[in-house]
Amino acid sequence: MSDNTAGKKPVIVYGASGYTGRLICEYLREFGVPFIAAGRDEGKLKASMEANVAGIETADYEIVQVEHTVEALTELFSGAPVVCNTVGPFSKFGPATVEACLAAGTHYLDTTGEQDWLITCDEQYGDDFAAAGLLLSPGIAHMYTTGEIAAELCLEKPGLDTLDIAVFWGGSPTIASTQTILVNAATSKAHYLAQNQYVEFDPTQGLLPLVVPGQHELALSLPWGGTSHPVWYRKDPRVANCKAQGGVFNAALMHGVPQIVAGALEATKDMDEEERDATLTATAAQVMNVMPPRENPRLNKSLDSVHASGPLGRAHCVIHGNQNYKQTGLLQAFAAFSLLQQPPLRVGFASGCKAFGHRELLGQLRAFGLVAEPVLTYQGN
């Protein structure tokens, strides 16, 4: 198949053969958006589209194999308005993709909350994208955007400047996200926001029990790399403090994560970058070497809870949902669908909510049956 097909299809899903990429393709089909399924292995892409994307026989799509270089990606992206990138770890593979989008004049979306990557996007690429009138929006995914929607609903009440965010889901990380967790832990620190400044989480903190709505049992949480929320809110005049914790509902799996990460860090501490990355990739494969099954709404539940507080008031928002990876696929597809029809609300570095509107994104999640009506309560003035 030709590499010169980008102008024929408006959206490129880069990394389409992965678990999340497949779901983005599935929802692009539902929105009626033609797309290119791109990646480094044409055979894997073809097999993945035909076997794993529901309704693919009615989709308008093409498959393109591409090298992961700025030059090859720029050629592929040229003529396409939007790229949805799922190729991680993003701190390693993201720069080439972002630079190619900038060179090609293409909006950039991705699915990660790797905090070091978010900071890189903000500080190194944000101004250039803004000057070009392009959107640079990493982290459009359940683990970040659905929690951001809950935070934005709380912030509709003025005078609240502190966000306490909890994100939980039922299921297990994919192959790619397991690798990202290990690479991120080995190469970067996790931060929260205190008076608009990044503050490092105590790396020895370990598991933290959290009270989450809807159950008596305490949930176990981790900073999960700090998540994207502190980066998104660092320059928001409404918010001075932001801390996010999260995890899976499976307590046994949560107990295992710090041990796996600690073992991987110890084993790779004296290695050079190339050797370390290879070892972490192998470790990730030992933890998760098969694609998780397609989500089941009765099993794969999600919960996003945000406490927002200020000197004299409080708000609490809870969003119960299901199928967190499908939430990610839908959010990505809708963002792309929206960009094909009108400019984003903000260009340059911007979160999903700032670029498309939190109530608009919530409306899509509700319309597709992936979240319940938010439960929002207020106290004080």
PDB file of C-alpha atoms in Angstrom, residues 23-252:
ATOM      1  CA  LEU A  23     -10.641   1.410  19.775  1.00  0.00           C
ATOM      2  CA  ILE A  24      -9.944   4.839  18.297  1.00  0.00           C
ATOM      3  CA  CYS A  25     -10.421   3.309  14.849  1.00  0.00           C
ATOM      4  CA  GLU A  26     -13.650   1.698  15.998  1.00  0.00           C
ATOM      5  CA  TYR A  27     -15.111   5.017  17.149  1.00  0.00           C
ATOM      6  CA  LEU A  28     -13.865   6.895  14.083  1.00  0.00           C
ATOM      7  CA  ARG A  29     -15.926   4.391  12.104  1.00  0.00           C
ATOM      8  CA  GLU A  30     -18.946   5.186  14.264  1.00  0.00           C
ATOM      9  CA  PHE A  31     -18.471   8.919  13.617  1.00  0.00           C
ATOM     10  CA  GLY A  32     -18.136   8.197   9.906  1.00  0.00           C
ATOM     11  CA  VAL A  33     -14.593   9.583   9.745  1.00  0.00           C
ATOM     12  CA  PRO A  34     -12.190   8.102   7.166  1.00  0.00           C
ATOM     13  CA  PHE A  35      -8.793   7.261   8.650  1.00  0.00           C
ATOM     14  CA  ILE A  36      -5.360   5.837   8.032  1.00  0.00           C
ATOM     15  CA  ALA A  37      -4.262   3.042  10.353  1.00  0.00           C
ATOM     16  CA  ALA A  38      -0.525   3.654  10.565  1.00  0.00           C
ATOM     17  CA  GLY A  39       2.331   1.897  12.306  1.00  0.00           C
ATOM     18  CA  ARG A  40       5.644   0.154  11.851  1.00  0.00           C
ATOM     19  CA  ASP A  41       4.307  -3.291  10.857  1.00  0.00           C
ATOM     20  CA  GLU A  42       1.847  -3.542   7.973  1.00  0.00           C
ATOM     21  CA  GLY A  43       1.049  -7.185   8.668  1.00  0.00           C
ATOM     22  CA  LYS A  44       0.228  -6.511  12.291  1.00  0.00           C
ATOM     23  CA  LEU A  45      -1.919  -3.514  11.313  1.00  0.00           C
ATOM     24  CA  LYS A  46      -3.898  -5.544   8.773  1.00  0.00           C
ATOM     25  CA  ALA A  47      -4.459  -8.420  11.181  1.00  0.00           C
ATOM     26  CA  SER A  48      -5.468  -6.077  13.980  1.00  0.00           C
ATOM     27  CA  MET A  49      -7.974  -4.127  11.885  1.00  0.00           C
ATOM     28  CA  GLU A  50      -9.603  -7.269  10.490  1.00  0.00           C
ATOM     29  CA  ALA A  51      -9.743  -9.244  13.744  1.00  0.00           C
ATOM     30  CA  ASN A  52     -10.158  -6.635  16.484  1.00  0.00           C
ATOM     31  CA  VAL A  53     -12.073  -3.592  15.212  1.00  0.00           C
ATOM     32  CA  ALA A  54     -15.818  -4.082  15.412  1.00  0.00           C
ATOM     33  CA  GLY A  55     -17.585  -3.109  12.199  1.00  0.00           C
ATOM     34  CA  ILE A  56     -14.345  -2.571  10.285  1.00  0.00           C
ATOM     35  CA  GLU A  57     -15.978  -3.885   7.098  1.00  0.00           C
ATOM     36  CA  THR A  58     -18.010  -0.656   6.952  1.00  0.00           C
ATOM     37  CA  ALA A  59     -15.103   1.697   7.728  1.00  0.00           C
ATOM     38  CA  ASP A  60     -13.400   3.939   5.169  1.00  0.00           C
ATOM     39  CA  TYR A  61      -9.745   3.344   5.959  1.00  0.00           C
ATOM     40  CA  GLU A  62      -6.322   2.505   4.601  1.00  0.00           C
ATOM     41  CA  ILE A  63      -3.268   0.867   6.138  1.00  0.00           C
ATOM     42  CA  VAL A  64       0.142   2.519   5.917  1.00  0.00           C
ATOM     43  CA  GLN A  65       3.441   1.182   7.211  1.00  0.00           C
ATOM     44  CA  VAL A  66       5.819   3.963   8.219  1.00  0.00           C
ATOM     45  CA  GLU A  67       9.256   4.318   9.785  1.00  0.00           C
ATOM     46  CA  HIS A  68       9.480   6.161  13.072  1.00  0.00           C
ATOM     47  CA  THR A  69      11.492   9.136  11.827  1.00  0.00           C
ATOM     48  CA  VAL A  70      10.562  12.802  11.602  1.00  0.00           C
ATOM     49  CA  GLU A  71      11.023  12.726   7.837  1.00  0.00           C
ATOM     50  CA  ALA A  72       8.861   9.647   7.179  1.00  0.00           C
ATOM     51  CA  LEU A  73       6.151  10.767   9.591  1.00  0.00           C
ATOM     52  CA  THR A  74       6.076  14.287   8.137  1.00  0.00           C
ATOM     53  CA  GLU A  75       5.500  12.829   4.687  1.00  0.00           C
ATOM     54  CA  LEU A  76       2.702  10.631   6.001  1.00  0.00           C
ATOM     55  CA  PHE A  77       1.043  13.377   8.069  1.00  0.00           C
ATOM     56  CA  SER A  78       1.145  16.052   5.324  1.00  0.00           C
ATOM     57  CA  GLY A  79      -2.375  16.737   4.113  1.00  0.00           C
ATOM     58  CA  ALA A  80      -4.061  15.144   7.148  1.00  0.00           C
ATOM     59  CA  PRO A  81      -5.634  17.586   9.638  1.00  0.00           C
ATOM     60  CA  VAL A  82      -5.368  15.335  12.729  1.00  0.00           C
ATOM     61  CA  VAL A  83      -3.025  12.701  14.171  1.00  0.00           C
ATOM     62  CA  CYS A  84      -4.068  10.473  17.082  1.00  0.00           C
ATOM     63  CA  ASN A  85      -0.820   9.089  18.515  1.00  0.00           C
ATOM     64  CA  THR A  86      -0.732   5.976  20.709  1.00  0.00           C
ATOM     65  CA  VAL A  87       2.971   5.088  20.257  1.00  0.00           C
ATOM     66  CA  GLY A  88       4.803   5.103  23.586  1.00  0.00           C
ATOM     67  CA  PRO A  89       6.670   5.373  25.812  1.00  0.00           C
ATOM     68  CA  PHE A  90       5.985   8.929  24.743  1.00  0.00           C
ATOM     69  CA  SER A  91       9.023  10.465  26.397  1.00  0.00           C
ATOM     70  CA  LYS A  92      11.056   8.305  23.982  1.00  0.00           C
ATOM     71  CA  PHE A  93       8.927   8.177  20.826  1.00  0.00           C
ATOM     72  CA  GLY A  94       6.788  11.308  21.217  1.00  0.00           C
ATOM     73  CA  PRO A  95       9.244  14.012  20.058  1.00  0.00           C
ATOM     74  CA  ALA A  96       9.571  12.682  16.505  1.00  0.00           C
ATOM     75  CA  THR A  97       5.796  12.436  16.162  1.00  0.00           C
ATOM     76  CA  VAL A  98       5.162  15.932  17.522  1.00  0.00           C
ATOM     77  CA  GLU A  99       7.897  17.467  15.372  1.00  0.00           C
ATOM     78  CA  ALA A 100       6.414  15.750  12.321  1.00  0.00           C
ATOM     79  CA  CYS A 101       2.951  17.129  13.136  1.00  0.00           C
ATOM     80  CA  LEU A 102       4.378  20.632  13.451  1.00  0.00           C
ATOM     81  CA  ALA A 103       6.237  20.298  10.147  1.00  0.00           C
ATOM     82  CA  ALA A 104       3.137  18.912   8.418  1.00  0.00           C
ATOM     83  CA  GLY A 105       0.713  21.463   9.899  1.00  0.00           C
ATOM     84  CA  THR A 106      -1.305  18.775  11.696  1.00  0.00           C
ATOM     85  CA  HIS A 107      -3.144  18.845  15.020  1.00  0.00           C
ATOM     86  CA  TYR A 108      -1.667  16.405  17.563  1.00  0.00           C
ATOM     87  CA  LEU A 109      -3.611  14.266  20.052  1.00  0.00           C
ATOM     88  CA  ASP A 110      -2.282  11.470  22.262  1.00  0.00           C
ATOM     89  CA  THR A 111      -3.404   9.184  25.051  1.00  0.00           C
ATOM     90  CA  THR A 112      -0.695   9.435  27.682  1.00  0.00           C
ATOM     91  CA  GLY A 113      -0.342  11.115  31.051  1.00  0.00           C
ATOM     92  CA  GLU A 114       3.443  10.643  31.300  1.00  0.00           C
ATOM     93  CA  GLN A 115       4.135  13.757  33.306  1.00  0.00           C
ATOM     94  CA  ASP A 116       7.617  14.396  31.925  1.00  0.00           C
ATOM     95  CA  TRP A 117       6.187  14.190  28.402  1.00  0.00           C
ATOM     96  CA  LEU A 118       3.365  16.600  29.266  1.00  0.00           C
ATOM     97  CA  ILE A 119       5.903  19.082  30.644  1.00  0.00           C
ATOM     98  CA  THR A 120       8.015  18.692  27.493  1.00  0.00           C
ATOM     99  CA  CYS A 121       4.971  19.389  25.322  1.00  0.00           C
ATOM    100  CA  ASP A 122       4.085  22.438  27.383  1.00  0.00           C
ATOM    101  CA  GLU A 123       7.561  23.958  27.610  1.00  0.00           C
ATOM    102  CA  GLN A 124       9.253  22.917  24.358  1.00  0.00           C
ATOM    103  CA  TYR A 125       6.512  22.636  21.747  1.00  0.00           C
ATOM    104  CA  GLY A 126       3.474  24.563  23.016  1.00  0.00           C
ATOM    105  CA  ASP A 127       4.460  28.013  21.712  1.00  0.00           C
ATOM    106  CA  ASP A 128       5.381  26.701  18.258  1.00  0.00           C
ATOM    107  CA  PHE A 129       2.053  24.894  17.919  1.00  0.00           C
ATOM    108  CA  ALA A 130       0.179  28.003  19.075  1.00  0.00           C
ATOM    109  CA  ALA A 131       2.044  30.173  16.561  1.00  0.00           C
ATOM    110  CA  ALA A 132       1.052  27.722  13.820  1.00  0.00           C
ATOM    111  CA  GLY A 133      -2.591  27.711  14.946  1.00  0.00           C
ATOM    112  CA  LEU A 134      -2.362  24.026  15.829  1.00  0.00           C
ATOM    113  CA  LEU A 135      -3.554  22.058  18.844  1.00  0.00           C
ATOM    114  CA  LEU A 136      -1.067  20.058  20.918  1.00  0.00           C
ATOM    115  CA  SER A 137      -3.217  17.972  23.255  1.00  0.00           C
ATOM    116  CA  PRO A 138      -1.572  15.021  25.007  1.00  0.00           C
ATOM    117  CA  GLY A 139      -3.442  12.955  27.584  1.00  0.00           C
ATOM    118  CA  ILE A 140      -6.896  12.694  26.015  1.00  0.00           C
ATOM    119  CA  ALA A 141      -7.831   9.450  27.726  1.00  0.00           C
ATOM    120  CA  HIS A 142     -10.033   8.112  30.497  1.00  0.00           C
ATOM    121  CA  MET A 143      -7.399   8.234  33.211  1.00  0.00           C
ATOM    122  CA  TYR A 144      -6.906  11.940  32.678  1.00  0.00           C
ATOM    123  CA  THR A 145      -9.804  13.510  30.775  1.00  0.00           C
ATOM    124  CA  THR A 146     -12.723  11.959  32.670  1.00  0.00           C
ATOM    125  CA  GLY A 147     -11.153  13.115  35.934  1.00  0.00           C
ATOM    126  CA  GLU A 148     -10.571  16.521  34.374  1.00  0.00           C
ATOM    127  CA  ILE A 149     -14.257  16.693  33.439  1.00  0.00           C
ATOM    128  CA  ALA A 150     -15.125  16.056  37.102  1.00  0.00           C
ATOM    129  CA  ALA A 151     -12.661  18.760  38.185  1.00  0.00           C
ATOM    130  CA  GLU A 152     -14.087  21.257  35.699  1.00  0.00           C
ATOM    131  CA  LEU A 153     -17.619  20.602  36.927  1.00  0.00           C
ATOM    132  CA  CYS A 154     -16.442  21.403  40.460  1.00  0.00           C
ATOM    133  CA  LEU A 155     -14.648  24.537  39.256  1.00  0.00           C
ATOM    134  CA  GLU A 156     -17.862  25.917  37.806  1.00  0.00           C
ATOM    135  CA  LYS A 157     -18.346  27.066  41.416  1.00  0.00           C
ATOM    136  CA  PRO A 158     -15.987  30.064  41.770  1.00  0.00           C
ATOM    137  CA  GLY A 159     -13.531  30.351  44.654  1.00  0.00           C
ATOM    138  CA  LEU A 160     -12.262  26.764  44.757  1.00  0.00           C
ATOM    139  CA  ASP A 161      -8.488  26.571  44.298  1.00  0.00           C
ATOM    140  CA  THR A 162      -7.480  23.056  45.412  1.00  0.00           C
ATOM    141  CA  LEU A 163      -8.122  19.812  43.541  1.00  0.00           C
ATOM    142  CA  ASP A 164      -7.862  16.354  45.123  1.00  0.00           C
ATOM    143  CA  ILE A 165      -8.318  13.836  42.288  1.00  0.00           C
ATOM    144  CA  ALA A 166      -8.799  10.067  42.453  1.00  0.00           C
ATOM    145  CA  VAL A 167      -9.059   7.852  39.365  1.00  0.00           C
ATOM    146  CA  PHE A 168      -9.834   4.125  39.543  1.00  0.00           C
ATOM    147  CA  TRP A 169     -10.712   1.484  37.017  1.00  0.00           C
ATOM    148  CA  GLY A 170     -11.394  -2.221  36.780  1.00  0.00           C
ATOM    149  CA  GLY A 171      -9.044  -4.228  34.618  1.00  0.00           C
ATOM    150  CA  SER A 172      -5.320  -4.383  33.990  1.00  0.00           C
ATOM    151  CA  PRO A 173      -2.826  -2.267  32.076  1.00  0.00           C
ATOM    152  CA  THR A 174      -2.103  -3.113  28.448  1.00  0.00           C
ATOM    153  CA  ILE A 175       1.326  -4.212  27.197  1.00  0.00           C
ATOM    154  CA  ALA A 176       2.154  -0.665  26.115  1.00  0.00           C
ATOM    155  CA  SER A 177       1.009   0.993  29.338  1.00  0.00           C
ATOM    156  CA  THR A 178       2.944  -1.512  31.469  1.00  0.00           C
ATOM    157  CA  GLN A 179       6.103  -0.651  29.558  1.00  0.00           C
ATOM    158  CA  THR A 180       5.349   3.046  29.898  1.00  0.00           C
ATOM    159  CA  ILE A 181       4.894   2.721  33.679  1.00  0.00           C
ATOM    160  CA  LEU A 182       8.316   1.083  34.059  1.00  0.00           C
ATOM    161  CA  VAL A 183      10.162   3.476  31.736  1.00  0.00           C
ATOM    162  CA  ASN A 184       8.488   6.472  33.356  1.00  0.00           C
ATOM    163  CA  ALA A 185       9.411   5.260  36.858  1.00  0.00           C
ATOM    164  CA  ALA A 186      13.018   4.701  35.801  1.00  0.00           C
ATOM    165  CA  THR A 187      13.576   8.010  34.058  1.00  0.00           C
ATOM    166  CA  SER A 188      11.451  10.697  35.690  1.00  0.00           C
ATOM    167  CA  LYS A 189       9.959  11.969  38.934  1.00  0.00           C
ATOM    168  CA  ALA A 190       6.289  12.344  39.831  1.00  0.00           C
ATOM    169  CA  HIS A 191       4.978  15.758  40.882  1.00  0.00           C
ATOM    170  CA  TYR A 192       1.906  17.355  42.341  1.00  0.00           C
ATOM    171  CA  LEU A 193       1.045  21.050  42.294  1.00  0.00           C
ATOM    172  CA  ALA A 194       1.415  23.240  45.392  1.00  0.00           C
ATOM    173  CA  GLN A 195       0.856  26.996  45.010  1.00  0.00           C
ATOM    174  CA  ASN A 196       1.368  26.651  41.255  1.00  0.00           C
ATOM    175  CA  GLN A 197       4.770  24.999  41.674  1.00  0.00           C
ATOM    176  CA  TYR A 198       5.707  21.389  40.959  1.00  0.00           C
ATOM    177  CA  VAL A 199       6.549  19.457  44.117  1.00  0.00           C
ATOM    178  CA  GLU A 200       7.983  15.948  43.940  1.00  0.00           C
ATOM    179  CA  PHE A 201       6.011  13.095  45.430  1.00  0.00           C
ATOM    180  CA  ASP A 202       7.983  11.197  48.067  1.00  0.00           C
ATOM    181  CA  PRO A 203       9.412   8.305  46.000  1.00  0.00           C
ATOM    182  CA  THR A 204       9.248   6.061  49.071  1.00  0.00           C
ATOM    183  CA  GLN A 205       5.545   6.760  49.690  1.00  0.00           C
ATOM    184  CA  GLY A 206       4.363   3.444  48.281  1.00  0.00           C
ATOM    185  CA  LEU A 207       0.702   2.524  48.273  1.00  0.00           C
ATOM    186  CA  LEU A 208      -1.688   5.034  49.798  1.00  0.00           C
ATOM    187  CA  PRO A 209      -5.162   3.985  50.982  1.00  0.00           C
ATOM    188  CA  LEU A 210      -7.925   6.206  49.657  1.00  0.00           C
ATOM    189  CA  VAL A 211     -11.584   6.547  50.559  1.00  0.00           C
ATOM    190  CA  VAL A 212     -13.537   6.303  47.324  1.00  0.00           C
ATOM    191  CA  PRO A 213     -17.294   6.751  46.921  1.00  0.00           C
ATOM    192  CA  GLY A 214     -19.493   3.714  46.549  1.00  0.00           C
ATOM    193  CA  GLN A 215     -17.622   1.133  48.638  1.00  0.00           C
ATOM    194  CA  HIS A 216     -16.719   0.500  52.267  1.00  0.00           C
ATOM    195  CA  GLU A 217     -13.320  -1.012  51.527  1.00  0.00           C
ATOM    196  CA  LEU A 218     -10.404   1.405  51.210  1.00  0.00           C
ATOM    197  CA  ALA A 219      -8.857   1.507  47.744  1.00  0.00           C
ATOM    198  CA  LEU A 220      -5.088   1.380  47.212  1.00  0.00           C
ATOM    199  CA  SER A 221      -3.560   4.133  45.120  1.00  0.00           C
ATOM    200  CA  LEU A 222      -0.283   5.346  43.637  1.00  0.00           C
ATOM    201  CA  PRO A 223       0.733   8.726  42.200  1.00  0.00           C
ATOM    202  CA  TRP A 224       0.904   6.943  38.820  1.00  0.00           C
ATOM    203  CA  GLY A 225       3.670   9.216  37.617  1.00  0.00           C
ATOM    204  CA  GLY A 226       1.890  12.312  38.891  1.00  0.00           C
ATOM    205  CA  THR A 227      -0.581  12.239  35.955  1.00  0.00           C
ATOM    206  CA  SER A 228      -1.293  15.090  33.596  1.00  0.00           C
ATOM    207  CA  HIS A 229      -3.600  17.111  35.864  1.00  0.00           C
ATOM    208  CA  PRO A 230      -0.906  19.133  37.700  1.00  0.00           C
ATOM    209  CA  VAL A 231       0.591  20.149  34.336  1.00  0.00           C
ATOM    210  CA  TRP A 232      -2.746  21.191  32.883  1.00  0.00           C
ATOM    211  CA  TYR A 233      -3.633  23.285  35.937  1.00  0.00           C
ATOM    212  CA  ARG A 234      -0.238  24.880  36.649  1.00  0.00           C
ATOM    213  CA  LYS A 235      -1.123  27.948  34.593  1.00  0.00           C
ATOM    214  CA  ASP A 236      -4.839  28.002  35.416  1.00  0.00           C
ATOM    215  CA  PRO A 237      -5.590  31.107  37.533  1.00  0.00           C
ATOM    216  CA  ARG A 238      -8.417  29.295  39.321  1.00  0.00           C
ATOM    217  CA  VAL A 239      -6.216  26.496  40.673  1.00  0.00           C
ATOM    218  CA  ALA A 240      -3.224  26.705  43.030  1.00  0.00           C
ATOM    219  CA  ASN A 241      -2.988  23.090  44.228  1.00  0.00           C
ATOM    220  CA  CYS A 242      -3.612  19.820  42.430  1.00  0.00           C
ATOM    221  CA  LYS A 243      -2.818  16.260  43.439  1.00  0.00           C
ATOM    222  CA  ALA A 244      -3.905  13.080  41.661  1.00  0.00           C
ATOM    223  CA  GLN A 245      -3.738   9.461  42.795  1.00  0.00           C
ATOM    224  CA  GLY A 246      -5.179   6.380  41.178  1.00  0.00           C
ATOM    225  CA  GLY A 247      -5.121   2.686  40.560  1.00  0.00           C
ATOM    226  CA  VAL A 248      -7.076  -0.423  39.733  1.00  0.00           C
ATOM    227  CA  PHE A 249      -9.739  -1.897  41.987  1.00  0.00           C
ATOM    228  CA  ASN A 250      -7.843  -5.203  42.104  1.00  0.00           C
ATOM    229  CA  ALA A 251      -5.940  -4.972  45.421  1.00  0.00           C
ATOM    230  CA  ALA A 252      -3.637  -7.896  44.632  1.00  0.00           C
TER     231      ALA A 252
END
